[in-house]
Amino acid sequence: MPHFMLSWLQAVVIAGCLAAAAAAIRLSRARLMAVWGGVAWEAALLFGLYGLWQFAGSFTVMSTAGALPRARWLWHAERVLHLPSEAAVQRPFLPHPLLAQAANLYYDILHFPILIGCLIWLYARHRDRYRPVRTTVALFTGASLGIQLIPVAPPRLLPGTGMVDTAAAYGQSVYAWHGGLDADQFSAMPSVHVGWALIVAIAVIGVSRRRWRWLAAAYPLLTMLAVVVTANHFWLDEIAAALLVVLALAAQRAGRRLQDRKPDESLQVSSVPGEMSVPS
């Protein structure tokens, strides 16, 4: 299957071009050009973050030899916690090639375009809500990259679980392009797909006032199902992603409160006690 995702180098080149365009545009004093400069700069930040995500997926701080034992530990921990078996969830999909292939495509190509589409919508229609969401995405993604430096194998690579690598079974695996196992395949913890889907759903439900906004809740649920059906993540990968989203939201709000508490630099304290003067 063709690889629909940009490589880290492609993303970084695009980010660099957009940043250069933003800098050039901002030198213009035309109001319309200034607007496009802001758009270019925000796009550069997003592509830069994506490039960092792709680049970091190729590195670990520990040997990949420990990826399978850690995955085995997660599998046994889920049984202790009485979480449903991922194999039992996947099994009904296996006799239906169209469903399995649809899950593979969903997992491979939708997560980043939907996230970008949500951010574009916020930037264009709800500018005041854009920065908090963008910051939350950056915090969550950065935290996820830090955790993914410790390699953990996905269920599809763990023997004895009964899980089937559906992408490999139908010739849709993006990892076939790498020609073997690399560090990127051992970055299963946490599930960035699920985290991004949760952020999108929270943003849409929190910002929109239309009745259809509640349909956005189906997006993370479908994503949680897809990553299990394709044997790319454990339930604990998804739970970890959800916890990181909560922490990212809390950190973003705390940072915003601190910023709001900063005194207005335009205010000058008067020499008379109890008075404050504002320069004209």
Coordinates of C-alpha atoms in Angstrom, one line a residue:
M1 CA 0.0 0.0 0.0
P2 CA 1.4 3.5 -0.8
H3 CA 2.7 5.3 2.2
F4 CA 0.4 8.3 2.7
M5 CA 2.4 9.9 5.5
L6 CA 5.1 12.5 5.0
S7 CA 8.6 11.6 6.0
W8 CA 10.2 13.7 8.8
L9 CA 12.5 15.3 6.2
Q10 CA 9.6 16.2 3.9
A11 CA 7.7 17.7 6.8
V12 CA 10.7 19.7 8.0
V13 CA 11.4 21.0 4.5
I14 CA 7.7 22.1 4.2
A15 CA 7.9 23.7 7.7
G16 CA 11.1 25.6 6.7
C17 CA 9.5 26.9 3.5
L18 CA 6.4 28.0 5.3
A19 CA 8.4 29.7 8.1
A20 CA 10.5 31.6 5.4
A21 CA 7.3 32.6 3.7
A22 CA 5.8 33.8 7.0
A23 CA 8.9 35.9 7.7
A24 CA 8.9 37.4 4.2
I25 CA 5.2 38.2 4.4
R26 CA 5.5 39.8 7.8
L27 CA 7.9 42.3 6.4
S28 CA 5.0 43.6 4.3
R29 CA 2.8 46.2 5.9
A30 CA -0.3 45.2 4.0
R31 CA -3.0 43.9 6.3
L32 CA -4.0 41.1 4.0
M33 CA -0.4 39.9 3.7
A34 CA -0.1 40.0 7.5
V35 CA -3.0 37.7 7.8
W36 CA -1.4 35.2 5.4
G37 CA 1.8 35.5 7.3
G38 CA 0.1 34.3 10.4
V39 CA -1.4 31.4 8.6
A40 CA 2.0 30.4 7.1
W41 CA 3.6 30.6 10.6
E42 CA 1.0 28.4 12.2
A43 CA 1.2 25.9 9.4
A44 CA 5.0 25.9 9.8
L45 CA 4.7 25.1 13.5
L46 CA 2.3 22.2 12.8
F47 CA 4.5 20.7 10.0
G48 CA 7.5 21.1 12.3
L49 CA 5.8 19.3 15.1
Y50 CA 4.8 16.5 12.7
G51 CA 8.4 16.2 11.4
L52 CA 9.6 16.0 14.9
W53 CA 7.1 13.2 15.6
Q54 CA 8.2 11.3 12.6
F55 CA 11.9 11.8 13.3
A56 CA 11.7 10.9 17.0
G57 CA 9.9 7.6 16.1
S58 CA 13.2 6.3 14.6
F59 CA 15.1 6.6 17.9
T60 CA 15.0 5.0 21.3
V61 CA 17.0 5.4 24.5
M62 CA 16.9 1.7 25.3
S63 CA 17.5 -1.4 23.2
T64 CA 14.6 -2.6 21.1
A65 CA 15.3 -6.1 22.5
G66 CA 13.2 -5.1 25.5
A67 CA 10.2 -4.1 23.4
L68 CA 8.6 -7.5 23.3
P69 CA 9.0 -8.2 27.1
R70 CA 7.4 -4.8 27.8
A71 CA 4.5 -5.6 25.5
R72 CA 4.2 -9.0 27.2
W73 CA 4.0 -7.3 30.6
L74 CA 1.2 -5.0 29.3
W75 CA -0.7 -8.0 28.0
H76 CA -0.6 -9.7 31.3
A77 CA -1.4 -6.5 33.2
E78 CA -4.5 -6.1 31.2
R79 CA -5.6 -9.6 32.1
V80 CA -5.0 -8.8 35.8
L81 CA -7.1 -5.7 35.4
H82 CA -9.8 -7.8 33.6
L83 CA -9.7 -5.6 30.5
P84 CA -11.3 -7.3 27.4
S85 CA -9.0 -9.2 25.2
E86 CA -7.9 -7.3 22.1
A87 CA -7.9 -10.6 20.2
A88 CA -11.6 -11.1 21.1
V89 CA -12.4 -7.6 19.7
Q90 CA -10.4 -8.2 16.5
R91 CA -11.7 -11.7 15.8
P92 CA -15.2 -10.7 14.4
F93 CA -13.5 -8.5 11.8
L94 CA -11.1 -11.1 10.4
P95 CA -13.6 -13.0 8.3
H96 CA -14.6 -9.7 6.6
P97 CA -11.8 -8.4 4.4
L98 CA -13.5 -5.1 3.6
L99 CA -13.9 -4.3 7.2
A100 CA -10.3 -5.2 8.0
Q101 CA -9.0 -3.2 5.1
A102 CA -11.1 -0.2 6.0
A103 CA -9.7 -0.3 9.5
N104 CA -6.2 -0.4 8.0
L105 CA -6.9 2.7 5.9
Y106 CA -8.5 4.5 8.8
Y107 CA -5.5 3.9 11.0
D108 CA -3.0 4.9 8.3
I109 CA -4.4 8.0 6.7
L110 CA -7.1 9.8 8.7
H111 CA -5.5 10.9 12.0
F112 CA -3.3 13.7 10.8
P113 CA -5.6 15.2 8.1
I114 CA -8.5 15.3 10.6
L115 CA -6.3 17.0 13.2
I116 CA -5.1 19.6 10.7
G117 CA -8.7 20.1 9.4
C118 CA -9.9 20.8 13.0
L119 CA -7.1 23.3 13.6
I120 CA -7.8 25.0 10.3
W121 CA -11.5 25.3 11.2
L122 CA -10.6 26.7 14.6
Y123 CA -8.1 29.2 13.1
A124 CA -10.6 30.4 10.5
R125 CA -13.8 30.4 12.6
H126 CA -12.9 30.4 16.2
R127 CA -9.5 32.2 16.5
D128 CA -9.7 32.7 20.2
R129 CA -10.0 29.0 20.8
Y130 CA -7.3 28.0 18.3
R131 CA -4.2 28.7 20.4
P132 CA -5.3 26.7 23.5
V133 CA -6.1 23.6 21.3
R134 CA -2.8 24.0 19.3
T135 CA -0.9 24.2 22.6
T136 CA -2.6 21.1 23.9
V137 CA -1.7 19.2 20.8
A138 CA 1.9 20.3 21.1
L139 CA 2.1 19.4 24.8
F140 CA 0.5 16.0 24.3
T141 CA 2.6 15.1 21.3
G142 CA 5.8 16.2 23.0
A143 CA 5.0 14.1 26.1
S144 CA 4.2 11.1 23.9
L145 CA 7.5 11.4 22.0
G146 CA 9.3 11.3 25.4
I147 CA 7.5 8.1 26.4
Q148 CA 8.0 6.5 23.0
L149 CA 11.8 6.7 23.4
I150 CA 11.2 3.6 25.5
P151 CA 10.4 0.9 22.9
V152 CA 7.2 -1.2 23.4
A153 CA 6.0 -3.6 20.7
P154 CA 2.5 -3.5 19.4
P155 CA 0.1 -6.5 19.8
R156 CA 0.7 -7.5 16.1
L157 CA 4.3 -8.3 16.9
L158 CA 3.7 -10.2 20.2
P159 CA 3.5 -14.0 19.7
G160 CA 1.0 -16.0 21.6
T161 CA -1.8 -13.4 21.8
G162 CA -3.9 -14.6 18.8
M163 CA -3.6 -11.1 17.2
V164 CA -3.3 -10.8 13.5
D165 CA -1.4 -8.1 11.7
T166 CA -4.2 -7.1 9.4
A167 CA -2.2 -4.6 7.4
A168 CA 0.5 -7.2 6.6
A169 CA -2.2 -9.7 5.8
Y170 CA -3.7 -7.5 3.1
G171 CA -0.6 -5.9 1.8
Q172 CA -1.4 -2.6 3.4
S173 CA 1.4 -2.3 5.9
V174 CA 3.3 1.0 5.7
Y175 CA 6.2 -0.6 7.5
A176 CA 6.9 -2.8 4.5
W177 CA 8.6 0.2 3.0
H178 CA 11.2 0.0 5.7
G179 CA 12.2 -3.5 4.8
G180 CA 12.2 -4.9 8.3
L181 CA 11.7 -4.0 12.0
D182 CA 12.9 -0.6 13.1
A183 CA 12.4 1.6 16.1
D184 CA 9.3 3.2 14.7
Q185 CA 7.5 -0.1 15.0
F186 CA 8.2 -0.2 18.7
S187 CA 6.6 3.1 19.6
A188 CA 3.2 1.7 20.5
M189 CA 3.0 3.4 23.9
P190 CA 1.1 5.7 24.1
S191 CA -1.4 5.7 21.1
V192 CA -0.9 9.2 19.5
H193 CA -3.8 8.4 17.2
V194 CA -6.2 8.1 20.1
G195 CA -4.8 11.2 21.8
W196 CA -5.2 13.3 18.8
A197 CA -8.7 12.0 18.2
L198 CA -9.7 12.9 21.8
I199 CA -8.3 16.4 21.4
V200 CA -10.3 16.9 18.2
A201 CA -13.5 15.6 19.8
I202 CA -13.0 17.8 22.9
A203 CA -12.4 20.9 20.7
V204 CA -15.4 20.4 18.4
I205 CA -17.8 19.7 21.3
G206 CA -16.4 22.5 23.4
V207 CA -16.4 25.1 20.6
S208 CA -19.3 24.4 18.3
R209 CA -22.9 25.2 19.3
R210 CA -24.6 23.0 16.7
R211 CA -26.4 19.8 17.7
W212 CA -24.2 17.7 15.4
R213 CA -21.2 18.5 17.5
W214 CA -21.9 15.5 19.7
L215 CA -21.2 13.3 16.7
A216 CA -17.5 14.2 17.2
A217 CA -17.5 11.9 20.3
A218 CA -17.7 9.0 17.8
Y219 CA -14.3 9.9 16.4
P220 CA -12.1 8.8 19.3
L221 CA -14.4 5.7 19.9
L222 CA -13.9 4.6 16.3
T223 CA -10.2 5.3 16.6
M224 CA -9.9 3.2 19.7
L225 CA -11.6 0.4 17.9
A226 CA -9.5 0.8 14.7
V227 CA -6.1 0.7 16.6
V228 CA -7.2 -2.6 18.3
V229 CA -8.7 -4.2 15.2
T230 CA -5.5 -3.5 13.3
A231 CA -3.4 -4.9 16.3
N232 CA -1.4 -1.7 16.6
H233 CA -2.1 -0.9 20.2
F234 CA -3.1 -2.3 23.6
W235 CA -5.9 -0.9 25.7
L236 CA -3.3 0.4 28.0
D237 CA -1.7 2.4 25.2
E238 CA -5.1 4.1 24.7
I239 CA -5.6 4.7 28.4
A240 CA -2.1 6.2 28.7
A241 CA -2.9 8.5 25.7
A242 CA -6.1 9.6 27.4
L243 CA -4.3 10.4 30.7
L244 CA -1.7 12.4 28.7
V245 CA -4.4 14.4 27.1
V246 CA -5.9 15.3 30.5
L247 CA -2.5 16.4 31.7
A248 CA -1.9 18.4 28.5
L249 CA -5.2 20.2 29.0
A250 CA -4.4 20.9 32.6
A251 CA -1.0 22.2 31.7
Q252 CA -2.3 24.4 29.0
R253 CA -5.0 25.9 31.3
A254 CA -2.5 26.5 34.1
G255 CA -0.2 28.2 31.7
R256 CA -3.0 30.4 30.4
R257 CA -4.0 31.4 34.0
L258 CA -0.4 32.3 34.8
Q259 CA -0.3 34.4 31.6
D260 CA -3.5 36.1 32.5
R261 CA -2.2 37.0 35.9
K262 CA 0.8 39.0 34.6
P263 CA 0.3 42.7 35.2
D264 CA -0.3 44.8 32.2
E265 CA 3.1 46.3 31.2
S266 CA 1.3 49.4 29.9
L267 CA 0.3 50.3 33.5
Q268 CA 2.7 52.4 35.5
V269 CA 2.6 52.6 39.3
S270 CA 2.1 56.1 40.5
S271 CA 4.4 57.7 43.0
V272 CA 1.3 58.4 45.1
P273 CA 0.4 55.3 47.2
G274 CA -2.8 53.6 46.1
E275 CA -2.8 55.2 42.7
M276 CA -2.0 53.8 39.3
S277 CA -1.6 55.9 36.1
V278 CA -1.9 54.8 32.5
P279 CA 0.4 56.5 30.0
S280 CA -1.4 58.4 27.3

